[in-house]
Amino acid sequence: MNIERMERRGWGNRTFDALNAIFLILLMLTMIIPFANVVALAFSSGMASMKPEIILFPKEFSIEGFGTVWNSLDLRRPFMNSVIVTVTGTLLHVLLSSMAGFVLIQPQLPGKKFMVSFILLTMMIPQDAIMIPLYLVNQDLHLINTLSSLVLSGMISGFSILLMRNFFLSVPYEMCESAQIDGLGMLRIFTTIYMRLAITGVATVTLFEFVSRWNMLSAPVLFINDSHKITLQVALKSMITDASATSGNLLITTNVRMAGILISIMPLLAVYPFIQRYFMKGLMLGANKE
């Protein structure tokens, strides 16, 4: 009887694993095929890329799309604007979130539970719901049409604060007390002890914020009207969504659009391998802490 049950359970497990594998393969194909199509079209010639079909390998191999999108369409300025906003905003976000997380682990901090509850409450409010108030604040501060408005937008978030707090809680507070006895100030304890021991959390927050800022679209569309200060995502949106897009006498072909998409994701692909191991470890540790 038990042998029959084990055989049934064995068949059930194998069937379940097979269905899982098929589902994951189909899910993977829904991501790989569109990306392979983008790469193939980007490296095809202009005429070949205009044919309405899905291709997985380049036709009439060419890199003219990259030259056109970078030089003729002047994608360099939006690209540099995105770099400035992303790098500056990410550094400030990580620094401020870490400092706030460090403050929240202090045992003598009055109103700590209320602060944590309030930070959790802010996470319930969607970013899109506060875009109009943010616009009015930036308008009062005369930041509309400046890159500063994009840097300040989302400069700190409840998720990052609580994530860093959880990482700092994993560091024994006795180390902080011993350092204070040795004469170290809180700023030095924060930078030399806690930030070093929580490098996994720093990498996790950095990657989240870097990706979020690089792909930012709503805030640039709302805050920036000057064509010299638009970001890469806004420039790509204008170039891709208009099917009959032209620039002067230049027809923007499909390979040019796809080349722009590839250029936009290159920084993300370049950053991810260096902090991947910290990122995966950080997600696991952050989920297990208090």
mmCIF file of C-alpha atoms in Angstrom:
data_model
loop_
_atom_site.group_PDB
_atom_site.id
_atom_site.type_symbol
_atom_site.label_atom_id
_atom_site.label_comp_id
_atom_site.label_asym_id
_atom_site.label_seq_id
_atom_site.Cartn_x
_atom_site.Cartn_y
_atom_site.Cartn_z
ATOM 1 C CA MET A 1 0.000 0.000 0.000
ATOM 2 C CA ASN A 2 2.779 2.357 1.008
ATOM 3 C CA ILE A 3 4.747 1.443 -2.101
ATOM 4 C CA GLU A 4 1.741 2.283 -4.283
ATOM 5 C CA ARG A 5 1.372 5.665 -2.549
ATOM 6 C CA MET A 6 5.060 6.409 -3.008
ATOM 7 C CA GLU A 7 4.834 5.515 -6.695
ATOM 8 C CA ARG A 8 1.790 7.772 -7.144
ATOM 9 C CA ARG A 9 3.534 10.572 -5.262
ATOM 10 C CA GLY A 10 6.659 10.035 -7.364
ATOM 11 C CA TRP A 11 4.651 10.313 -10.590
ATOM 12 C CA GLY A 12 2.850 13.342 -9.219
ATOM 13 C CA ASN A 13 6.114 15.065 -8.326
ATOM 14 C CA ARG A 14 7.638 14.300 -11.715
ATOM 15 C CA THR A 15 4.542 15.604 -13.516
ATOM 16 C CA PHE A 16 4.563 18.728 -11.379
ATOM 17 C CA ASP A 17 8.277 19.297 -12.095
ATOM 18 C CA ALA A 18 7.729 18.781 -15.831
ATOM 19 C CA LEU A 19 4.846 21.265 -15.912
ATOM 20 C CA ASN A 20 6.938 23.750 -13.930
ATOM 21 C CA ALA A 21 9.810 23.364 -16.375
ATOM 22 C CA ILE A 22 7.519 23.881 -19.380
ATOM 23 C CA PHE A 23 5.955 26.931 -17.777
ATOM 24 C CA LEU A 24 9.362 28.451 -16.957
ATOM 25 C CA ILE A 25 10.636 27.791 -20.483
ATOM 26 C CA LEU A 26 7.567 29.484 -21.988
ATOM 27 C CA LEU A 27 7.965 32.377 -19.567
ATOM 28 C CA MET A 28 11.640 32.667 -20.480
ATOM 29 C CA LEU A 29 10.827 32.672 -24.193
ATOM 30 C CA THR A 30 8.410 35.578 -23.749
ATOM 31 C CA MET A 31 11.410 37.609 -22.526
ATOM 32 C CA ILE A 32 14.181 36.218 -24.708
ATOM 33 C CA ILE A 33 12.405 36.390 -28.094
ATOM 34 C CA PRO A 34 11.513 40.116 -27.906
ATOM 35 C CA PHE A 35 15.046 40.950 -26.729
ATOM 36 C CA ALA A 36 16.618 38.814 -29.474
ATOM 37 C CA ASN A 37 14.366 40.560 -31.991
ATOM 38 C CA VAL A 38 15.550 43.976 -30.748
ATOM 39 C CA VAL A 39 19.215 42.938 -31.037
ATOM 40 C CA ALA A 40 18.714 41.419 -34.501
ATOM 41 C CA LEU A 41 16.898 44.502 -35.825
ATOM 42 C CA ALA A 42 19.479 46.876 -34.321
ATOM 43 C CA PHE A 43 22.265 45.131 -36.231
ATOM 44 C CA SER A 44 20.310 44.887 -39.510
ATOM 45 C CA SER A 45 20.368 47.377 -42.346
ATOM 46 C CA GLY A 46 17.701 50.064 -42.562
ATOM 47 C CA MET A 47 15.818 48.454 -45.468
ATOM 48 C CA ALA A 48 15.930 44.958 -43.967
ATOM 49 C CA SER A 49 14.680 46.192 -40.591
ATOM 50 C CA MET A 50 11.592 47.818 -42.136
ATOM 51 C CA LYS A 51 10.045 44.472 -43.077
ATOM 52 C CA PRO A 52 7.152 43.596 -40.716
ATOM 53 C CA GLU A 53 8.478 40.344 -39.269
ATOM 54 C CA ILE A 54 10.113 38.957 -36.141
ATOM 55 C CA ILE A 55 13.740 37.977 -36.694
ATOM 56 C CA LEU A 56 16.189 36.398 -34.286
ATOM 57 C CA PHE A 57 19.354 37.038 -36.313
ATOM 58 C CA PRO A 58 20.458 40.220 -38.128
ATOM 59 C CA LYS A 59 19.601 40.570 -41.834
ATOM 60 C CA GLU A 60 22.185 42.413 -43.930
ATOM 61 C CA PHE A 61 24.416 43.002 -40.875
ATOM 62 C CA SER A 62 25.031 46.686 -40.271
ATOM 63 C CA ILE A 63 25.776 49.079 -37.407
ATOM 64 C CA GLU A 64 24.483 52.137 -39.233
ATOM 65 C CA GLY A 65 21.561 52.351 -36.786
ATOM 66 C CA PHE A 66 23.944 53.072 -33.876
ATOM 67 C CA GLY A 67 25.755 55.786 -35.843
ATOM 68 C CA THR A 68 22.471 57.408 -36.834
ATOM 69 C CA VAL A 69 20.926 57.396 -33.396
ATOM 70 C CA TRP A 70 24.118 58.621 -31.691
ATOM 71 C CA ASN A 71 25.331 61.243 -34.181
ATOM 72 C CA SER A 72 22.467 62.340 -36.438
ATOM 73 C CA LEU A 73 19.737 62.243 -33.778
ATOM 74 C CA ASP A 74 22.136 63.566 -31.107
ATOM 75 C CA LEU A 75 21.267 61.042 -28.416
ATOM 76 C CA ARG A 76 24.431 62.038 -26.553
ATOM 77 C CA ARG A 77 22.867 64.953 -24.683
ATOM 78 C CA PRO A 78 19.864 62.964 -23.326
ATOM 79 C CA PHE A 79 22.268 60.119 -22.486
ATOM 80 C CA MET A 80 24.525 62.426 -20.445
ATOM 81 C CA ASN A 81 21.494 64.000 -18.737
ATOM 82 C CA SER A 82 20.378 60.522 -17.677
ATOM 83 C CA VAL A 83 23.880 59.711 -16.422
ATOM 84 C CA ILE A 84 23.997 62.899 -14.320
ATOM 85 C CA VAL A 85 20.529 62.361 -12.845
ATOM 86 C CA THR A 86 21.060 58.651 -12.195
ATOM 87 C CA VAL A 87 24.523 58.819 -10.639
ATOM 88 C CA THR A 88 23.887 61.910 -8.511
ATOM 89 C CA GLY A 89 20.414 60.801 -7.445
ATOM 90 C CA THR A 90 21.531 57.267 -6.593
ATOM 91 C CA LEU A 91 24.488 58.444 -4.477
ATOM 92 C CA LEU A 92 22.295 60.851 -2.506
ATOM 93 C CA HIS A 93 19.538 58.260 -2.132
ATOM 94 C CA VAL A 94 21.888 55.591 -0.768
ATOM 95 C CA LEU A 95 23.588 58.051 1.597
ATOM 96 C CA LEU A 96 20.383 59.515 3.026
ATOM 97 C CA SER A 97 18.627 56.145 3.303
ATOM 98 C CA SER A 98 21.634 54.681 5.114
ATOM 99 C CA MET A 99 21.842 57.602 7.532
ATOM 100 C CA ALA A 100 18.111 57.384 8.267
ATOM 101 C CA GLY A 101 18.352 53.613 8.760
ATOM 102 C CA PHE A 102 21.289 54.101 11.154
ATOM 103 C CA VAL A 103 19.306 56.620 13.205
ATOM 104 C CA LEU A 104 16.409 54.176 13.526
ATOM 105 C CA ILE A 105 18.548 51.499 15.201
ATOM 106 C CA GLN A 106 19.593 53.778 18.053
ATOM 107 C CA PRO A 107 18.096 52.227 21.234
ATOM 108 C CA GLN A 108 17.529 55.593 22.964
ATOM 109 C CA LEU A 109 15.787 57.245 20.009
ATOM 110 C CA PRO A 110 12.431 58.650 21.244
ATOM 111 C CA GLY A 111 9.358 57.892 19.111
ATOM 112 C CA LYS A 112 11.164 55.195 17.140
ATOM 113 C CA LYS A 113 8.091 52.990 16.702
ATOM 114 C CA PHE A 114 6.033 55.947 15.502
ATOM 115 C CA MET A 115 8.732 56.860 12.973
ATOM 116 C CA VAL A 116 8.881 53.314 11.609
ATOM 117 C CA SER A 117 5.060 53.205 11.371
ATOM 118 C CA PHE A 118 5.035 56.541 9.553
ATOM 119 C CA ILE A 119 7.695 55.342 7.103
ATOM 120 C CA LEU A 120 5.638 52.200 6.459
ATOM 121 C CA LEU A 121 2.608 54.412 5.816
ATOM 122 C CA THR A 122 4.471 56.369 3.126
ATOM 123 C CA MET A 123 5.087 53.094 1.285
ATOM 124 C CA MET A 124 1.317 52.682 0.864
ATOM 125 C CA ILE A 125 1.084 55.874 -1.230
ATOM 126 C CA PRO A 126 1.789 55.319 -4.952
ATOM 127 C CA GLN A 127 4.342 57.643 -6.524
ATOM 128 C CA ASP A 128 1.947 58.687 -9.295
ATOM 129 C CA ALA A 129 -0.546 59.981 -6.719
ATOM 130 C CA ILE A 130 1.890 62.665 -5.533
ATOM 131 C CA MET A 131 3.215 63.801 -8.911
ATOM 132 C CA ILE A 132 1.040 66.930 -9.031
ATOM 133 C CA PRO A 133 2.028 68.059 -5.476
ATOM 134 C CA LEU A 134 5.666 67.391 -6.418
ATOM 135 C CA TYR A 135 5.253 69.525 -9.531
ATOM 136 C CA LEU A 136 3.859 72.400 -7.457
ATOM 137 C CA VAL A 137 6.716 72.124 -4.949
ATOM 138 C CA ASN A 138 9.299 72.153 -7.735
ATOM 139 C CA GLN A 139 7.525 75.116 -9.310
ATOM 140 C CA ASP A 140 7.668 77.066 -6.029
ATOM 141 C CA LEU A 141 11.374 76.227 -5.731
ATOM 142 C CA HIS A 142 11.989 77.316 -9.360
ATOM 143 C CA LEU A 143 13.305 73.855 -10.225
ATOM 144 C CA ILE A 144 11.072 73.174 -13.251
ATOM 145 C CA ASN A 145 13.183 72.541 -16.354
ATOM 146 C CA THR A 146 16.254 71.715 -14.283
ATOM 147 C CA LEU A 147 17.978 68.397 -13.705
ATOM 148 C CA SER A 148 17.873 69.161 -9.972
ATOM 149 C CA SER A 149 14.129 68.490 -9.985
ATOM 150 C CA LEU A 150 14.816 64.960 -11.225
ATOM 151 C CA VAL A 151 17.603 64.405 -8.701
ATOM 152 C CA LEU A 152 15.443 65.570 -5.796
ATOM 153 C CA SER A 153 12.435 63.536 -6.944
ATOM 154 C CA GLY A 154 12.459 60.266 -5.003
ATOM 155 C CA MET A 155 15.715 61.162 -3.247
ATOM 156 C CA ILE A 156 14.662 59.037 -0.289
ATOM 157 C CA SER A 157 12.150 56.225 0.124
ATOM 158 C CA GLY A 158 10.645 54.276 2.994
ATOM 159 C CA PHE A 159 11.598 50.956 1.397
ATOM 160 C CA SER A 160 15.307 51.837 1.258
ATOM 161 C CA ILE A 161 15.312 53.225 4.807
ATOM 162 C CA LEU A 162 13.748 50.093 6.268
ATOM 163 C CA LEU A 163 15.978 47.827 4.195
ATOM 164 C CA MET A 164 19.119 49.562 5.469
ATOM 165 C CA ARG A 165 17.716 49.539 9.013
ATOM 166 C CA ASN A 166 17.318 45.766 8.807
ATOM 167 C CA PHE A 167 20.907 45.364 7.659
ATOM 168 C CA PHE A 168 22.206 47.616 10.431
ATOM 169 C CA LEU A 169 20.221 45.611 12.995
ATOM 170 C CA SER A 170 22.291 42.561 12.038
ATOM 171 C CA VAL A 171 25.406 44.361 13.352
ATOM 172 C CA PRO A 172 25.768 43.889 17.140
ATOM 173 C CA TYR A 173 25.149 47.241 18.804
ATOM 174 C CA GLU A 174 27.888 46.403 21.299
ATOM 175 C CA MET A 175 30.371 47.269 18.543
ATOM 176 C CA CYS A 176 28.960 50.782 18.442
ATOM 177 C CA GLU A 177 29.212 51.102 22.241
ATOM 178 C CA SER A 178 32.805 49.806 22.234
ATOM 179 C CA ALA A 179 33.743 52.280 19.512
ATOM 180 C CA GLN A 180 32.203 55.109 21.510
ATOM 181 C CA ILE A 181 34.256 54.078 24.552
ATOM 182 C CA ASP A 182 37.344 54.216 22.324
ATOM 183 C CA GLY A 183 36.473 57.796 21.455
ATOM 184 C CA LEU A 184 34.931 57.443 17.985
ATOM 185 C CA GLY A 185 32.122 59.803 17.049
ATOM 186 C CA MET A 186 28.822 58.563 15.612
ATOM 187 C CA LEU A 187 29.653 59.791 12.094
ATOM 188 C CA ARG A 188 32.883 57.819 12.062
ATOM 189 C CA ILE A 189 31.182 54.756 13.538
ATOM 190 C CA PHE A 190 28.562 55.008 10.789
ATOM 191 C CA THR A 191 31.065 55.336 7.937
ATOM 192 C CA THR A 192 33.830 53.014 9.108
ATOM 193 C CA ILE A 193 31.866 50.236 10.823
ATOM 194 C CA TYR A 194 28.214 50.081 9.820
ATOM 195 C CA MET A 195 28.530 51.037 6.158
ATOM 196 C CA ARG A 196 31.330 48.522 5.665
ATOM 197 C CA LEU A 197 29.515 45.685 7.395
ATOM 198 C CA ALA A 198 26.285 46.470 5.535
ATOM 199 C CA ILE A 199 27.905 46.580 2.082
ATOM 200 C CA THR A 200 25.411 43.971 0.859
ATOM 201 C CA GLY A 201 22.502 46.216 1.775
ATOM 202 C CA VAL A 202 24.215 49.221 0.178
ATOM 203 C CA ALA A 203 24.661 47.257 -3.062
ATOM 204 C CA THR A 204 21.012 46.155 -3.005
ATOM 205 C CA VAL A 205 19.674 49.679 -2.506
ATOM 206 C CA THR A 206 22.130 51.026 -5.090
ATOM 207 C CA LEU A 207 20.982 48.594 -7.768
ATOM 208 C CA PHE A 208 17.279 49.179 -7.065
ATOM 209 C CA GLU A 209 17.710 52.954 -7.184
ATOM 210 C CA PHE A 210 20.050 52.927 -10.199
ATOM 211 C CA VAL A 211 17.569 50.926 -12.285
ATOM 212 C CA SER A 212 14.621 53.013 -11.090
ATOM 213 C CA ARG A 213 16.289 56.324 -11.907
ATOM 214 C CA TRP A 214 17.681 55.195 -15.235
ATOM 215 C CA ASN A 215 14.209 54.085 -16.364
ATOM 216 C CA MET A 216 12.463 57.143 -14.882
ATOM 217 C CA LEU A 217 9.876 58.499 -17.310
ATOM 218 C CA SER A 218 6.948 60.185 -15.505
ATOM 219 C CA ALA A 219 9.007 62.793 -13.653
ATOM 220 C CA PRO A 220 11.042 63.939 -16.715
ATOM 221 C CA VAL A 221 7.871 64.208 -18.807
ATOM 222 C CA LEU A 222 6.208 66.301 -16.092
ATOM 223 C CA PHE A 223 9.118 68.455 -14.926
ATOM 224 C CA ILE A 224 11.165 69.003 -18.107
ATOM 225 C CA ASN A 225 10.025 70.975 -21.145
ATOM 226 C CA ASP A 226 13.428 72.101 -22.394
ATOM 227 C CA SER A 227 14.592 69.808 -25.221
ATOM 228 C CA HIS A 228 18.212 70.258 -24.096
ATOM 229 C CA LYS A 229 17.452 68.790 -20.668
ATOM 230 C CA ILE A 230 15.313 65.778 -21.527
ATOM 231 C CA THR A 231 16.554 62.393 -20.420
ATOM 232 C CA LEU A 232 17.295 59.333 -22.520
ATOM 233 C CA GLN A 233 13.991 57.606 -21.802
ATOM 234 C CA VAL A 234 11.978 60.648 -22.927
ATOM 235 C CA ALA A 235 14.039 60.919 -26.111
ATOM 236 C CA LEU A 236 13.520 57.206 -26.823
ATOM 237 C CA LYS A 237 9.794 57.501 -26.169
ATOM 238 C CA SER A 238 9.490 60.298 -28.719
ATOM 239 C CA MET A 239 11.545 58.355 -31.227
ATOM 240 C CA ILE A 240 9.825 54.966 -30.797
ATOM 241 C CA THR A 241 6.147 55.778 -30.276
ATOM 242 C CA ASP A 242 5.864 57.927 -33.422
ATOM 243 C CA ALA A 243 5.720 55.381 -36.244
ATOM 244 C CA SER A 244 6.373 58.040 -38.875
ATOM 245 C CA ALA A 245 9.105 59.783 -36.912
ATOM 246 C CA THR A 246 11.536 61.851 -38.910
ATOM 247 C CA SER A 247 14.355 64.178 -38.011
ATOM 248 C CA GLY A 248 14.675 66.796 -40.764
ATOM 249 C CA ASN A 249 15.102 64.837 -43.970
ATOM 250 C CA LEU A 250 16.198 61.727 -42.047
ATOM 251 C CA LEU A 251 13.728 58.833 -41.851
ATOM 252 C CA ILE A 252 14.025 57.035 -38.524
ATOM 253 C CA THR A 253 14.008 53.390 -39.508
ATOM 254 C CA THR A 254 13.368 50.434 -37.211
ATOM 255 C CA ASN A 255 17.058 49.585 -36.825
ATOM 256 C CA VAL A 256 17.674 53.119 -35.518
ATOM 257 C CA ARG A 257 14.928 52.755 -32.914
ATOM 258 C CA MET A 258 16.209 49.376 -31.806
ATOM 259 C CA ALA A 259 19.766 50.709 -31.611
ATOM 260 C CA GLY A 260 18.468 53.424 -29.276
ATOM 261 C CA ILE A 261 16.848 50.790 -27.071
ATOM 262 C CA LEU A 262 20.094 48.800 -26.881
ATOM 263 C CA ILE A 263 22.074 51.918 -25.970
ATOM 264 C CA SER A 264 19.581 52.668 -23.193
ATOM 265 C CA ILE A 265 19.994 49.282 -21.505
ATOM 266 C CA MET A 266 23.782 49.031 -21.867
ATOM 267 C CA PRO A 267 24.532 50.865 -18.566
ATOM 268 C CA LEU A 268 22.225 48.477 -16.691
ATOM 269 C CA LEU A 269 23.891 45.452 -18.257
ATOM 270 C CA ALA A 270 27.307 46.928 -17.421
ATOM 271 C CA VAL A 271 26.502 47.551 -13.743
ATOM 272 C CA TYR A 272 24.583 44.380 -12.894
ATOM 273 C CA PRO A 273 27.420 41.786 -13.113
ATOM 274 C CA PHE A 274 29.558 43.705 -10.593
ATOM 275 C CA ILE A 275 26.948 43.816 -7.835
ATOM 276 C CA GLN A 276 24.877 40.765 -8.717
ATOM 277 C CA ARG A 277 26.242 38.624 -5.886
ATOM 278 C CA TYR A 278 25.647 41.386 -3.339
ATOM 279 C CA PHE A 279 22.176 41.962 -4.766
ATOM 280 C CA MET A 280 21.024 38.340 -4.461
ATOM 281 C CA LYS A 281 22.505 38.009 -0.990
ATOM 282 C CA GLY A 282 20.968 41.318 0.020
ATOM 283 C CA LEU A 283 17.487 40.311 -1.052
ATOM 284 C CA MET A 284 17.676 37.129 1.001
ATOM 285 C CA LEU A 285 19.083 38.813 4.109
ATOM 286 C CA GLY A 286 16.708 41.759 3.867
ATOM 287 C CA ALA A 287 13.741 39.408 3.702
ATOM 288 C CA ASN A 288 14.808 37.436 6.758
ATOM 289 C CA LYS A 289 15.537 40.256 9.156
ATOM 290 C CA GLU A 290 13.071 41.889 11.522
#
